[in-house]
Tab-separated table of C-alpha atoms in Angstrom:
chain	number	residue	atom	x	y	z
E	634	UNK	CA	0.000	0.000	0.000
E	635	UNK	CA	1.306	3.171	-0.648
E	636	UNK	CA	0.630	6.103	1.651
E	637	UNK	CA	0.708	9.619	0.434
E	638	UNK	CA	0.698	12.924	2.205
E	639	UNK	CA	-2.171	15.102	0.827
E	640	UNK	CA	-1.515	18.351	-1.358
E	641	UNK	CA	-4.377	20.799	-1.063
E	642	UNK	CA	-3.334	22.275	-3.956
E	643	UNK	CA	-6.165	21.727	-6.468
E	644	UNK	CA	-5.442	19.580	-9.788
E	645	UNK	CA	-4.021	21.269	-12.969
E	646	UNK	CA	-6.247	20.909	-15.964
E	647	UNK	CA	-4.308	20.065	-19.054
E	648	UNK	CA	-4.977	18.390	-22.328
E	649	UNK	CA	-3.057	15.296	-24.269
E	650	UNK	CA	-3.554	14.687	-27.538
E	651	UNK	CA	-3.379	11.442	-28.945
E	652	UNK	CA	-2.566	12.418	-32.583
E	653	UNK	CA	-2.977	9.339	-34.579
E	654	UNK	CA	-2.473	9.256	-38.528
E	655	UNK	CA	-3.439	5.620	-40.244
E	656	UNK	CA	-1.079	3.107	-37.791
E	657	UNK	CA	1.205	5.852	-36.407
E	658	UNK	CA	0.953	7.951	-32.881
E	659	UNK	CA	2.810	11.583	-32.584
E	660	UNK	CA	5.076	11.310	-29.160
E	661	UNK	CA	7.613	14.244	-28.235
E	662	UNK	CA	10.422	13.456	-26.298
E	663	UNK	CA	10.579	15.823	-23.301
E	664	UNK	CA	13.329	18.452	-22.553
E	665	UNK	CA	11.966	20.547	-19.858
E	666	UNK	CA	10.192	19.979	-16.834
E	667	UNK	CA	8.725	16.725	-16.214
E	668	UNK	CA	9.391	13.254	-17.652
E	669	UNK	CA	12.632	14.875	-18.969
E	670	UNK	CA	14.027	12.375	-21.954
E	671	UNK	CA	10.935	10.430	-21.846
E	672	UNK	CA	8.499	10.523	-25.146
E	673	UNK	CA	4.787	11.156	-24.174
E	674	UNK	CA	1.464	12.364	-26.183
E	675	UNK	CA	1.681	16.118	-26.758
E	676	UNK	CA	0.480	18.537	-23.990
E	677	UNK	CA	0.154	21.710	-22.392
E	678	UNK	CA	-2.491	23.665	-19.917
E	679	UNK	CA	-6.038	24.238	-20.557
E	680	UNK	CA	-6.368	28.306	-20.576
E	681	UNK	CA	-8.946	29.973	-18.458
E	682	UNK	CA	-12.356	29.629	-20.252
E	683	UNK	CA	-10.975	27.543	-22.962
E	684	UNK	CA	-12.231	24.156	-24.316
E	685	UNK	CA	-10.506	21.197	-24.243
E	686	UNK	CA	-10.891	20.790	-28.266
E	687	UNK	CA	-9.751	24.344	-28.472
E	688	UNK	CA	-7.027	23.619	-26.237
E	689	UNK	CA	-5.280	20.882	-27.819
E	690	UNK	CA	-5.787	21.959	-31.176
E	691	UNK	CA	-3.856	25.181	-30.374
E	692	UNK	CA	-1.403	23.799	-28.223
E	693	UNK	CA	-0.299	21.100	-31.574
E	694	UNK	CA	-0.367	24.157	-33.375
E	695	UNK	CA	1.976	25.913	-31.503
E	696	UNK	CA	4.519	22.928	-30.428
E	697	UNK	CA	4.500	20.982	-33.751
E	698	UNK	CA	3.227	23.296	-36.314
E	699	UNK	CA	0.517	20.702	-36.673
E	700	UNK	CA	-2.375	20.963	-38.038
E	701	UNK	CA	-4.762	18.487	-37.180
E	702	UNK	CA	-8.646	17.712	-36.475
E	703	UNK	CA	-10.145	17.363	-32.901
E	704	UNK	CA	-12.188	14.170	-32.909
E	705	UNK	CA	-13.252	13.634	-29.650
E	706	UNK	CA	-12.507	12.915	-25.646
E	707	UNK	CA	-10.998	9.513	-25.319
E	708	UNK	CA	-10.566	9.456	-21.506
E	709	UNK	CA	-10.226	11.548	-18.501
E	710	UNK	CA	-7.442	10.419	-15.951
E	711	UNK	CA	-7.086	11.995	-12.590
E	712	UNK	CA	-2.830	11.727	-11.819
E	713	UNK	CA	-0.975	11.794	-9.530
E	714	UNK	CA	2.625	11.739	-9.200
E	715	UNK	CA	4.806	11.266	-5.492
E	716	UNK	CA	7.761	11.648	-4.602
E	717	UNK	CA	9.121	10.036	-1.162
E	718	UNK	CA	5.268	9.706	-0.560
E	719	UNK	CA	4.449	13.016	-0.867
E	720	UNK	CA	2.595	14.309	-3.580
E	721	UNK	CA	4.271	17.313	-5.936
E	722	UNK	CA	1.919	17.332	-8.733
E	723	UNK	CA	-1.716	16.399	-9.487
E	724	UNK	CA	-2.903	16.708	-13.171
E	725	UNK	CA	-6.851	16.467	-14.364
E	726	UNK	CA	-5.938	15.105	-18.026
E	727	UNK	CA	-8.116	15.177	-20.756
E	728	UNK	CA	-7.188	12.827	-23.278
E	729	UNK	CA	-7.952	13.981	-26.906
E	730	UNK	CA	-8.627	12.359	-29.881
E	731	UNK	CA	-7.016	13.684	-32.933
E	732	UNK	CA	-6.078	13.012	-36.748
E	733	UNK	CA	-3.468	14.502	-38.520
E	734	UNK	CA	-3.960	15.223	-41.996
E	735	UNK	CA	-0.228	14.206	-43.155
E	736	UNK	CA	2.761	13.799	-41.628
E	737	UNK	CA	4.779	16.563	-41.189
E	738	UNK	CA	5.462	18.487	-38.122
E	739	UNK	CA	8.022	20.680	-36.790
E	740	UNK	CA	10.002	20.517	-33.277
E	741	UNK	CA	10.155	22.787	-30.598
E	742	UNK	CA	11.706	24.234	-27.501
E	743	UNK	CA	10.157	21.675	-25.511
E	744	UNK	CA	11.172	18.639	-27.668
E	745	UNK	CA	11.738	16.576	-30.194
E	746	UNK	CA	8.531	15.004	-32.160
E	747	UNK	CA	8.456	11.267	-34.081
E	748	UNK	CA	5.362	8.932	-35.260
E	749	UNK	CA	5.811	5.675	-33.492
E	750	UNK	CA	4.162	2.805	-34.943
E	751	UNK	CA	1.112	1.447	-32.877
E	752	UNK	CA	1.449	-1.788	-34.158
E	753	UNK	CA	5.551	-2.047	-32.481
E	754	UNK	CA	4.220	0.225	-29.494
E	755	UNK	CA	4.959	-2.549	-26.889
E	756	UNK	CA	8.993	-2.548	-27.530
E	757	UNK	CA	9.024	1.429	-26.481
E	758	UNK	CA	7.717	1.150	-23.422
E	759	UNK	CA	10.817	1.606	-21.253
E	760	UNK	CA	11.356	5.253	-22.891
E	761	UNK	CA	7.581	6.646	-22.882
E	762	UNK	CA	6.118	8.038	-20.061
E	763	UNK	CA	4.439	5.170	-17.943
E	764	UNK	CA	1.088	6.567	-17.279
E	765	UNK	CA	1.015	7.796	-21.913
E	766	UNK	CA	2.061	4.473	-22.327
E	767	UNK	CA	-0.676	2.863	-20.633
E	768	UNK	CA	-3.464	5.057	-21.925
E	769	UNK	CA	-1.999	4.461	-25.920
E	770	UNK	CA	-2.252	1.071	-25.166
E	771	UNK	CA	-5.474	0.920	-23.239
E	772	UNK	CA	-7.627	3.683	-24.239
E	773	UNK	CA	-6.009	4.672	-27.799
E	774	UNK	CA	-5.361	0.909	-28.765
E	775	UNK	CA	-8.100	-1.180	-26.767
E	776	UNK	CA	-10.956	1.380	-26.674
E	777	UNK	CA	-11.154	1.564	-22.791
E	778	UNK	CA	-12.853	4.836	-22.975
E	779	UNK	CA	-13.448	5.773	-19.493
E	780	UNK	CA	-11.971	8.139	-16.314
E	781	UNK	CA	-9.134	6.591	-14.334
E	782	UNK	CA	-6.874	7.114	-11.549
E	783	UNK	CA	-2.803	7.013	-11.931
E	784	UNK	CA	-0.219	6.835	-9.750
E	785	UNK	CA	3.394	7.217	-10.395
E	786	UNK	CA	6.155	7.439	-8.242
E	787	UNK	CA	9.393	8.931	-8.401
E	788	UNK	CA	11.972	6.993	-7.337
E	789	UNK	CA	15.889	7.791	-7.656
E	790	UNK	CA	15.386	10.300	-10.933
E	791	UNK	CA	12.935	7.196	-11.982
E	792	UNK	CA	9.080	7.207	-12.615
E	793	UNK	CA	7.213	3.933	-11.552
E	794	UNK	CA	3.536	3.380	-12.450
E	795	UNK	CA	1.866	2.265	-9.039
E	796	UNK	CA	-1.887	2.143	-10.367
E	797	UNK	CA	-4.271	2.930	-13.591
E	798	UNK	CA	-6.695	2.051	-12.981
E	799	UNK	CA	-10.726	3.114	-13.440
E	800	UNK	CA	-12.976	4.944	-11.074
């Protein structure tokens, strides 16, 4: 059981877009902040008054030069992520749905971007963020639409999944 001392600081709304064109997923590998060197679905913060299709759309826009079509929420996940069993960040992600209409993209200040094939997902999984990984493969891949609950702990300049799991 893992015990974790509570943050009263409220959750930070932010989108994540899983961009998917025919058999391929858009990841950027992280240079800043979080889940530094790890790949993970694009992201950023859901302005005040803005919707979540608006959101993502502009954020692709503006880290990949992307242009690409809101299709729908996928999943809501309520994380989590400790340290030494205390919490230092809570996230209220709302996983988006998108298709790219070709390929191309450009990199940016916060990363690198690649398409990663869905169908070879499985042998990336040491280098992509734990909690991404698990919602490409179980709400992207298996169609486990739904909210969950993730935990991930740092440990030693690692990040451990503890739980995904649905509420």
């Amino acid at each position: 059981i893992v015990l974790l001392k509570v943050c009263m600081k409220s959750p930070l709304p932010v989108v994540l877009g899983a961009v998917v064109n025919k058999d391929h997923i858009l990841l950027i590998k992280k240079n800043k902040s979080l889940f530094t060197d790890l790949w993970g679905m694009p992201s950023g913060k859901i302005q005040q008054g803005e919707n979540i299709d608006k959101a993502i759309v502009r954020k692709l826009a503006e880290k990949a030069g992307l242009d690409a079509k809101y299709e729908g929420l996928l999943g809501l996940v309520s994380e989590v992520l400790s340290e030494s069993g205390n919490i230092v960040d809570h996230f209220l992600i709302f996983l988006c749905g998108l298709k790219a209409s070709d390929y191309s993209y450009t990199d940016s200040a916060e990363g690198k971007f690649r398409w990663f094939d869905l169908t070879d997902i499985e042998n990336f999984r040491k280098i992509i963020i734990p909690s991404d990984f698990e919602m490409i493969k179980r709400i992207v891949l298996g169609g486990e639409h739904d909210n969950y609950f993730s935990l991930i702990e740092k440990i030693n300049g690692n990040y451990e999944l503890k739980k995904f799991e649905r509420f």
